[in-house]
Each structure stands twice: as C-alpha cells, then as structure tokens.
Coordinates of C-alpha atoms and ligand atoms in Angstrom, one line a residue:
X1062 CA -9.7 13.0 26.4
X1063 CA -12.1 10.3 27.4
X1064 CA -14.1 10.2 24.1
X1065 CA -11.1 9.7 21.9
X1066 CA -10.6 6.6 24.2
X1067 CA -8.3 4.6 21.9
X1068 CA -4.8 3.4 22.9
X1069 CA -2.0 5.7 21.8
X1070 CA -0.3 4.1 18.8
X1071 CA 3.3 3.0 19.3
X1072 CA 6.2 2.9 16.8
X1073 CA 7.4 -0.4 15.6
X1074 CA 10.9 -1.8 16.3
X1075 CA 13.0 -2.9 13.3
X1076 CA 12.9 -6.5 12.2
X1077 CA 16.3 -6.2 10.6
X1078 CA 19.2 -3.7 10.9
X1079 CA 17.9 -0.7 8.9
X1080 CA 21.5 0.3 8.1
X1081 CA 22.0 -2.9 6.3
X1082 CA 22.7 -2.4 2.6
X1083 CA 19.6 -3.2 0.6
X1084 CA 19.9 -6.2 -1.7
X1085 CA 16.6 -6.4 -3.5
X1086 CA 14.5 -8.8 -1.4
X1087 CA 12.8 -11.4 -3.4
X1088 CA 9.3 -10.6 -2.3
X1089 CA 7.1 -8.7 -4.8
X1090 CA 6.2 -6.1 -2.3
X1091 CA 7.2 -2.7 -0.9
X1092 CA 8.5 -3.6 2.5
X1093 CA 10.5 -1.7 5.1
X1094 CA 12.7 -2.8 8.0
X1095 CA 9.7 -2.4 10.4
X1096 CA 7.7 -5.1 8.6
X1097 CA 5.2 -2.7 7.0
X1098 CA 3.9 -3.3 3.5
X1099 CA 2.9 -0.4 1.3
X1100 CA -0.2 -0.9 -0.8
X1101 CA -1.4 2.7 -0.9
X1102 CA 0.2 4.9 -3.5
X1103 CA -0.2 8.7 -3.4
X1104 CA 0.8 10.6 -6.6
X1105 CA 1.2 14.3 -6.9
X1106 CA 0.1 15.3 -10.4
X1107 CA 1.5 18.8 -10.2
X1108 CA 2.9 21.3 -7.7
X1109 CA 0.7 24.1 -9.2
X1110 CA -2.3 25.4 -7.4
X1111 CA -5.0 28.0 -7.9
X1112 CA -5.4 28.7 -4.1
X1113 CA -2.7 29.8 -1.6
X1114 CA -3.8 28.1 1.7
X1115 CA -1.7 29.7 4.4
X1116 CA -0.8 26.3 6.0
X1117 CA 0.4 25.0 2.7
X1118 CA 1.8 27.6 0.2
X1119 CA 3.4 31.0 0.4
X1120 CA 1.5 34.1 -0.7
X1121 CA 3.8 34.8 -3.6
X1122 CA 7.1 34.0 -5.1
X1123 CA 6.4 30.3 -5.7
X1124 CA 8.5 28.7 -8.4
X1125 CA 6.6 25.9 -10.0
X1126 CA 8.3 23.0 -11.7
X1127 CA 8.7 23.1 -15.4
X1128 CA 6.3 21.1 -17.5
X1129 CA 9.1 18.8 -18.7
X1130 CA 10.3 17.9 -15.3
X1131 CA 6.8 16.7 -14.3
X1132 CA 5.7 13.1 -15.1
X1133 CA 3.7 12.8 -18.3
X1134 CA 0.3 11.0 -18.2
X1135 CA 1.9 7.9 -19.8
X1136 CA 4.8 7.9 -17.3
X1137 CA 2.3 8.1 -14.4
X1138 CA 0.2 5.2 -15.7
X1139 CA 3.4 3.2 -16.1
X1140 CA 4.5 3.9 -12.5
X1141 CA 1.1 2.8 -11.3
X1142 CA 1.2 -0.4 -13.4
X1143 CA 4.6 -1.3 -11.9
X1144 CA 3.2 -0.6 -8.4
X1145 CA 0.1 -2.7 -9.0
X1146 CA 1.9 -5.6 -10.8
X1147 CA 5.1 -5.8 -8.7
X1148 CA 3.9 -4.6 -5.3
X1149 CA 0.2 -5.4 -5.1
X1150 CA -0.7 -1.7 -4.7
X1151 CA -4.5 -1.6 -4.6
X1152 CA -5.2 2.1 -3.8
X1153 CA -4.1 5.1 -5.8
X1154 CA -4.8 8.7 -4.7
X1155 CA -4.1 11.6 -7.0
X1156 CA -3.3 14.8 -5.3
X1157 CA -1.0 17.9 -5.7
X1158 CA -0.8 20.9 -5.8
X1159 CA -4.2 21.0 -7.4
X1160 CA -4.7 17.9 -9.5
X1161 CA -7.6 19.3 -11.4
X1162 CA -5.3 21.9 -13.0
X1163 CA -3.9 18.9 -15.1
X1164 CA -5.8 18.8 -18.3
X1165 CA -5.0 15.1 -18.9
X1166 CA -6.3 13.9 -15.5
X1167 CA -9.2 12.0 -17.1
X1168 CA -6.8 10.1 -19.4
X1169 CA -4.6 9.3 -16.4
X1170 CA -7.5 8.0 -14.4
X1171 CA -8.8 6.0 -17.4
X1172 CA -5.3 4.5 -17.9
X1173 CA -5.2 3.4 -14.2
X1174 CA -8.7 2.1 -14.3
X1175 CA -7.7 -0.2 -17.2
X1176 CA -5.0 -1.9 -15.2
X1177 CA -5.4 -5.5 -14.0
X1178 CA -6.1 -5.9 -11.2
X1179 CA -7.8 -2.5 -11.1
X1180 CA -6.8 -0.4 -8.1
X1181 CA -9.3 1.8 -6.2
X1182 CA -8.8 5.3 -7.5
X1183 CA -9.2 8.4 -5.3
X1184 CA -8.7 12.1 -5.7
X1185 CA -8.0 15.0 -3.3
X1186 CA -8.9 18.3 -4.7
X1187 CA -9.9 21.9 -3.7
X1188 CA -13.0 21.4 -6.1
X1189 CA -12.4 24.5 -8.1
X1190 CA -13.9 23.7 -11.5
X1191 CA -15.1 20.3 -10.2
X1192 CA -18.7 21.2 -11.2
X1193 CA -17.8 20.9 -14.8
X1194 CA -15.3 18.0 -14.4
X1195 CA -17.0 15.7 -12.0
X1196 CA -19.1 13.7 -14.5
X1197 CA -16.0 13.1 -16.7
X1198 CA -13.9 12.1 -13.8
X1199 CA -16.5 9.5 -12.7
X1200 CA -16.8 8.2 -16.2
X1201 CA -13.0 7.9 -16.5
X1202 CA -13.1 5.6 -13.4
X1203 CA -12.7 7.8 -10.3
X1204 CA -14.0 5.9 -7.3
X1205 CA -13.6 8.3 -4.4
X1206 CA -13.2 12.0 -3.8
X1207 CA -12.0 14.2 -1.0
X1208 CA -12.6 17.9 -1.1
X1209 CA -10.7 20.4 1.0
X1210 CA -12.9 22.9 2.7
X1211 CA -11.9 24.6 6.0
X1212 CA -14.9 27.0 6.4
X1213 CA -18.2 27.9 4.9
X1214 CA -17.8 31.5 5.8
X1215 CA -16.7 33.5 2.7
X1216 CA -14.5 36.0 4.5
X1217 CA -12.7 33.2 6.5
X1218 CA -12.3 31.3 3.3
X1219 CA -10.7 34.3 1.6
X1220 CA -8.3 34.8 4.5
X1221 CA -7.3 31.1 4.7
X1222 CA -6.9 30.5 1.0
X1223 CA -6.0 34.0 0.0
X1224 CA -8.5 33.7 -2.8
X1225 CA -12.3 34.7 -2.8
X1226 CA -13.4 31.4 -4.3
X1227 CA -15.7 29.8 -1.7
X1228 CA -18.7 29.9 -4.2
X1229 CA -16.7 28.0 -6.8
X1230 CA -15.7 25.3 -4.2
X1231 CA -19.3 24.9 -3.1
X1232 CA -20.4 24.6 -6.8
X1233 CA -17.7 21.9 -7.2
X1234 CA -19.1 19.9 -4.2
X1235 CA -22.6 20.1 -5.7
X1236 CA -21.2 18.9 -9.0
X1237 CA -19.5 16.0 -7.4
X1238 CA -22.7 14.9 -5.7
X1239 CA -24.7 15.4 -8.9
X1240 CA -22.2 13.2 -10.8
X1241 CA -22.9 10.4 -8.3
X1242 CA -19.5 10.5 -6.6
X1243 CA -20.3 8.9 -3.2
X1244 CA -19.2 9.5 -0.6
X1245 CA -17.9 13.0 -1.0
X1246 CA -15.5 13.5 2.0
X1247 CA -14.5 16.9 3.2
X1248 CA -11.0 17.6 4.6
X1249 CA -10.6 20.5 7.0
X1250 CA -7.6 22.0 8.8
X1251 CA -8.3 24.2 11.8
X1252 CA -6.2 27.2 12.5
X1253 CA -6.2 29.0 15.9
X1254 CA -8.2 32.2 15.9
X1255 CA -9.2 31.8 12.2
X1256 CA -11.7 28.9 11.8
X1257 CA -11.4 26.8 14.9
X1258 CA -14.5 28.3 16.5
X1259 CA -16.4 27.5 13.3
X1260 CA -15.8 23.7 13.7
X1261 CA -19.3 23.0 14.9
X1262 CA -20.9 25.1 12.0
X1263 CA -18.8 23.2 9.5
X1264 CA -19.7 19.9 10.9
X1265 CA -23.4 20.8 11.0
X1266 CA -23.3 22.0 7.4
X1267 CA -21.6 18.7 6.3
X1268 CA -24.1 16.6 8.1
X1269 CA -27.0 18.5 6.5
X1270 CA -25.3 18.1 3.1
X1271 CA -24.7 14.4 3.5
X1272 CA -20.9 15.0 3.4
X1273 CA -18.4 13.1 5.6
X1274 CA -16.1 15.5 7.4
X1275 CA -12.5 14.8 8.5
X1276 CA -10.6 17.2 10.5
X1277 CA -6.8 17.0 9.9
X1278 CA -4.4 18.3 12.5
X1279 CA -2.2 21.0 11.0
X1280 CA 1.3 19.6 10.2
X1281 CA 4.6 21.5 9.8
X1282 CA 4.4 21.6 6.1
X1283 CA 3.7 25.2 5.4
X1284 CA 6.0 27.1 3.1
X1285 CA 6.5 29.9 5.7
X1286 CA 7.7 27.4 8.4
X1287 CA 5.4 29.1 10.9
X1288 CA 3.8 26.0 12.4
X1289 CA 3.8 26.1 16.2
X1290 CA 3.2 22.9 18.2
X1291 CA 2.1 24.9 21.2
X1292 CA -0.7 26.8 19.4
X1293 CA -1.9 24.2 16.8
X1294 CA -5.4 22.9 17.2
X1295 CA -5.1 19.3 18.4
X1296 CA -7.6 16.4 18.2
X1297 CA -8.4 17.0 21.9
X1298 CA -9.1 20.7 21.1
X1299 CA -11.4 19.6 18.3
X1300 CA -13.5 17.4 20.6
X1301 CA -13.7 20.3 23.1
X1302 CA -14.9 22.6 20.3
X1303 CA -17.6 20.1 19.1
X1304 CA -18.8 19.0 22.5
X1305 CA -21.2 21.8 23.4
X1306 CA -23.3 21.1 20.3
X1307 CA -22.7 17.4 19.5
X1308 CA -22.4 14.0 21.2
X1309 CA -19.4 12.3 19.6
X1310 CA -18.8 8.6 20.2
X1311 CA -16.1 6.3 18.8
X1312 CA -17.3 4.2 15.8
X1313 CA -16.7 0.6 16.6
X1314 CA -16.1 -0.3 12.9
X1315 CA -12.5 -1.5 12.3
X1316 CA -10.1 1.3 11.3
X1317 CA -8.2 -1.0 8.8
X1318 CA -5.1 1.2 8.8
X1319 CA -7.1 4.3 7.8
X1320 CA -5.5 7.5 9.2
X1321 CA -8.8 8.9 10.4
X1322 CA -10.3 7.8 13.7
X1323 CA -14.0 7.8 13.1
X1324 CA -16.8 8.9 15.4
X1325 CA -20.6 8.9 15.3
X1326 CA -22.3 12.2 15.7
X1327 CA -25.6 13.2 17.3
X1328 CA -27.1 16.5 18.2
X1329 CA -26.8 17.1 22.0
X1330 CA -30.6 17.8 22.1
X1331 CA -31.4 14.4 20.5
X1332 CA -28.4 12.2 21.5
X1333 CA -30.0 8.9 20.4
X1334 CA -30.4 9.9 16.7
X1335 CA -27.1 9.4 14.8
X1336 CA -26.8 12.1 12.1
X1337 CA -23.6 11.0 10.5
X1338 CA -19.9 10.7 11.2
X1339 CA -16.8 12.8 11.7
X1340 CA -13.2 11.7 11.4
X1341 CA -10.1 13.1 13.1
X1342 CA -6.7 12.7 11.5
X1343 CA -4.4 13.3 14.4
X1344 CA -1.1 13.0 12.6
X1345 CA 0.7 15.1 15.2
X1346 CA -0.7 14.1 18.5
X1347 CA -1.7 10.5 17.7
X1348 CA 0.6 9.5 14.8
X1349 CA -0.4 6.3 12.9
X1350 CA 3.1 5.7 11.5
X1351 CA 3.3 2.1 12.9
X1352 CA 0.5 1.1 10.6
X1353 CA 1.4 3.3 7.6
X1354 CA 0.8 1.6 4.3
X1355 CA 1.8 4.5 2.0
X1356 CA 4.3 5.2 -0.6
X1357 CA 4.4 8.5 -2.4
X1358 CA 5.6 9.9 -5.8
X1359 CA 6.1 13.6 -6.3
X1360 CA 5.1 15.2 -9.6
X1361 CA 8.7 14.8 -10.7
X1362 CA 8.6 11.1 -10.2
X1363 CA 10.6 10.9 -6.9
X1364 CA 9.7 8.4 -4.2
X1365 CA 9.1 9.8 -0.8
X1366 CA 8.4 7.2 1.9
X1367 CA 6.8 9.7 4.2
X1368 CA 5.4 13.3 4.0
X1369 CA 8.3 14.2 6.3
X1370 CA 11.1 12.4 4.4
X1371 CA 14.3 14.2 4.1
X1372 CA 15.4 12.2 1.1
X1373 CA 13.9 11.2 -2.2
X1374 CA 14.8 8.7 -4.9
X1375 CA 14.4 9.7 -8.5
X1376 CA 12.6 7.1 -10.5
X1377 CA 11.6 9.3 -13.4
X1378 CA 15.2 9.9 -14.6
X1379 CA 15.7 6.1 -14.6
X1380 CA 12.5 5.6 -16.5
X1381 CA 13.5 8.3 -19.1
X1382 CA 16.9 6.6 -19.4
X1383 CA 15.2 3.4 -20.5
X1384 CA 15.2 1.4 -17.3
X1385 CA 13.1 -1.8 -17.3
X1386 CA 10.0 -2.3 -15.1
X1387 CA 12.2 -4.7 -13.0
X1388 CA 14.9 -2.1 -12.5
X1389 CA 12.4 0.7 -11.6
X1390 CA 10.7 -1.7 -9.2
X1391 CA 14.1 -2.5 -7.5
X1392 CA 14.9 1.2 -7.1
X1393 CA 11.5 1.8 -5.6
X1394 CA 11.9 -1.2 -3.2
X1395 CA 15.3 0.0 -2.2
X1396 CA 13.9 3.5 -1.4
X1397 CA 11.0 2.0 0.6
X1398 CA 13.2 -0.3 2.6
X1399 CA 14.7 2.8 4.3
X1400 CA 11.3 4.2 5.5
X1401 CA 11.8 5.4 9.0
X1402 CA 9.7 4.2 12.0
X1403 CA 7.9 7.5 12.3
X1404 CA 7.9 11.2 11.3
X1405 CA 9.4 12.3 14.6
X1406 CA 7.4 15.6 14.8
X1407 CA 7.4 15.4 18.6
X1408 CA 11.2 14.9 18.9
X1409 CA 13.8 17.6 19.5
X1410 CA 15.8 16.6 16.4
X1411 CA 12.7 17.1 14.1
X1412 CA 13.4 19.2 11.0
X1413 CA 10.7 20.4 8.7
X1414 CA 11.1 19.2 5.1
X1415 CA 12.2 21.8 2.6
X1416 CA 9.2 21.1 0.3
X1417 CA 5.9 22.5 1.4
X1418 CA 2.8 20.3 1.3
X1419 CA 1.8 21.6 -2.2
X1420 CA 5.1 20.3 -3.6
X1421 CA 5.0 16.9 -1.9
X1422 CA 1.3 15.9 -2.4
X1423 CA -0.9 15.7 0.6
Ligands
SAM989 N1 -5.1 20.9 -3.6 C1 -5.7 19.8 -3.2 C2 -6.5 20.0 -1.9 O1 -6.3 21.0 -1.3 O2 -7.3 19.1 -1.6 C3 -4.8 18.6 -3.0 C4 -3.5 18.8 -2.4 S1 -3.5 19.4 -0.7 C5 -1.8 19.5 -0.3 C6 -4.0 17.9 0.1 C7 -4.5 18.0 1.5 O3 -3.4 18.4 2.3 C8 -5.6 19.0 1.7 O4 -6.7 18.4 2.3 C9 -5.0 20.0 2.7 O5 -6.0 20.5 3.6 C10 -4.0 19.2 3.4 N2 -2.9 20.0 3.9 C11 -2.1 21.0 3.2 N3 -1.2 21.5 4.1 C12 -1.4 20.9 5.3 C13 -0.7 21.0 6.5 N4 0.3 21.9 6.8 N5 -1.2 20.3 7.6 C14 -2.2 19.4 7.4 N6 -2.9 19.2 6.2 C15 -2.4 20.0 5.2
SF4_990 FE1 -3.6 24.4 -3.0 FE2 -4.5 22.2 -1.7 FE3 -2.3 23.5 -0.8 FE4 -4.6 24.7 -0.6 S1 -4.0 22.8 0.4 S2 -2.8 25.6 -1.4 S3 -5.7 24.0 -2.4 S4 -2.5 22.4 -2.7

C-alpha cells in the first residue's frame, strides 16, 4: 500500500559457512553468520499468566514450569551482567508470561540497574496490578513500559483474553502514567471479526490518553495452532481500517533497527494537525529479520535466537553446575552463531514452534 511506502526488507546472505563448527570467535560480542550483532536481550521471567489471550495461550490445561526450573532473581541478574560485560548488550526487556506475577521483579530490575554500564530496562506487561506496582518499578530503575491492550470494549476484551479484567488493565495504565513512566506504549494484536473493526477507536483513545499505540501482526505462536495466514490482519489491512478516520504518513525519523515502522497521525477532518503516532510491527508481511539485534532467554534460562527457533541452548544448567562467566558466554556465543537468516513464516517448510508465545517471552 502506498502509505507504507518503505522498501521490503531482504534477508542477509551468510558471511561464512553457517554449518562451520563454532570455535568461540575472539570478539566480545553476540555475532551470527549473517554479520548481525545482538545487543537487545529479552528475558522471560515466567511462563505463568493471569490472562488467557486466544492468540497466545490455551483456555485450559496449561502446565506451568516448576518454580525450581525457573531462573532465580540472582541468576537472571548474573545472565544480564554477562551479556552487558561480554557482549555489550545495552537493552534488556523483561516479559513472559506475565512478568508482574513475579514477586521479585523490583529486585531483578534494581540488580540490572546497578550494572556498569547500565543497560536500558524495559517491561512488557498486561498491566494487571500495575496501578499498585508502577511507582516501585520506576524507583527500582524501570525505564520503559509496553502494555498489551487489544480493545477498550469490555465484552471484546473478555472474549479475547478469556477474563473480564479490562477495568484492572485501564487502572494499571493510569498507574503507569501517574508514576511518571513515559512514554507508555500500547501493544495491540488485531484478530479478524473480533477487534479489527475497533482499530480506529483504539487509536483514537490512545491519542486522547497520550499513549503510543503499536499494532502487531498476529504470528503463529498460539497454543491452539490455529493461526491462518490467509485470514490474519496484515499491516495493509490495518492501514485500510484506519484510513477512513485518520491520515497516516510515514515518520521520517530513523528506525534504528526498531521492529515498528512509525507513522504520524492526523484526524482526516484536520489533516495538518499531528495528534501523535502509531507503529506497525509487521513481523509476518514485512519481516525485519535482516536487522534483528535480539537474543532471548526463556524463564528456564535457555537461549533462543529467534521467537521461531526450533532449538534452544540451556545456559541455566551450566550456571547451576558452576560454569564460569567465560564458559557461559561461550555457550551463548555458540548458540547465537547459529541464528538463522529469518523466521521463514512465508515458506512452505515453516513449522510453528512447540512453545506458545507465553512460554517463549514476546
Ligand atoms: N503478558 C505480557 C503482555 O501480554 O504484555 C507479556 C508477554 S506477551 C507474550 C508479550 C507480547 O506478545 C504482547 O504484546 C502480546 O500481545 C504479544 N503476543 C502474544 N502472542 C502473540 C502472537 N501470536 N502474535 C503476535 N503477538 C503476540
Ligand atoms: Fe498472558 Fe501476555 Fe499471553 Fe495475554 S499475551 S496470555 S497477557 S502472556
């Protein structure tokens, strides 16, 4: 579509033979064979969640990991320290499952905030309970927050999350603003026939509330494996949904490897007055794999080089067996070296990972 207007990203070609056995390269960095360098660490704090979003978790029968198999707060801070000191990681995002269900989250954030050099610390949350936690999180050192909210209609919220908790989420967002967390970004996934037609209302509400909205294309990471490429709401669909009410123009500010393409928004009746922005994360139709700077740890301390990885490397067992920082860093480097060029969602050989999004960390 014309307004998206940016060139389609292309995958990189390998700089070395990716099949080559890894012998720890001497550079203090997380590199892969496509010459990408990861500086952005996403850590899942838990696979537990108090919502059951249909695109993420099954309705029932979820088996959560045991408390012992999850990383402790000290183990998490040690992994982040290794990533900061050995790989130059400068961004850490805590996610889940629902990260606020971890009682020690403030201690984890404070531990990371005390590292030298201090990385930027972000959190992705469903905001339940955030009204009471936001001030403490900010005080601990939280820099940025993303709240997931797909609709402001209570019935649709209940259908999509299988829980009647919209009011609690809205209170959480108010709490984040009151605590001075700025900006508060909103993540929304649109599902056909459920909340897609509400996209303009959600954007309008976010603009009025001073919140920065990002639409995320639904990815095949639902526990029910019901994702359908032919019916998912694409970035192009989102533009078509917004167009009758808004004028949406590409933001010329550099993207700097960020997954969201940013656009400035004005009301169609007053197109000169910019009201705010909206982002589109088009992971399916416009993948940004060639510029990916991420590495991920699951709550059990396993490295995943991509949301769609089919393999994981267990760092936590090595840590618990007494491995040195150096040895852990080498295991991590070896895992990252094998990062694939792209997620391959649009290829015939694509297979959905066994873990749903809640157990990977979105
Ligand atoms: N529970 C927290 C939350 O919902 O913000 C953090 C974890 S959640 C897995 C992180 C993000 O992943 C949320 O913004 C959610 O909307 C997104 N997500 C979950 N499943 C997804 C899917 N199948 N496709 C695209 N985004 C998804
Ligand atoms: Fe829970 Fe977040 Fe998954 Fe929704 S998207 S079920 S809030 S982990």
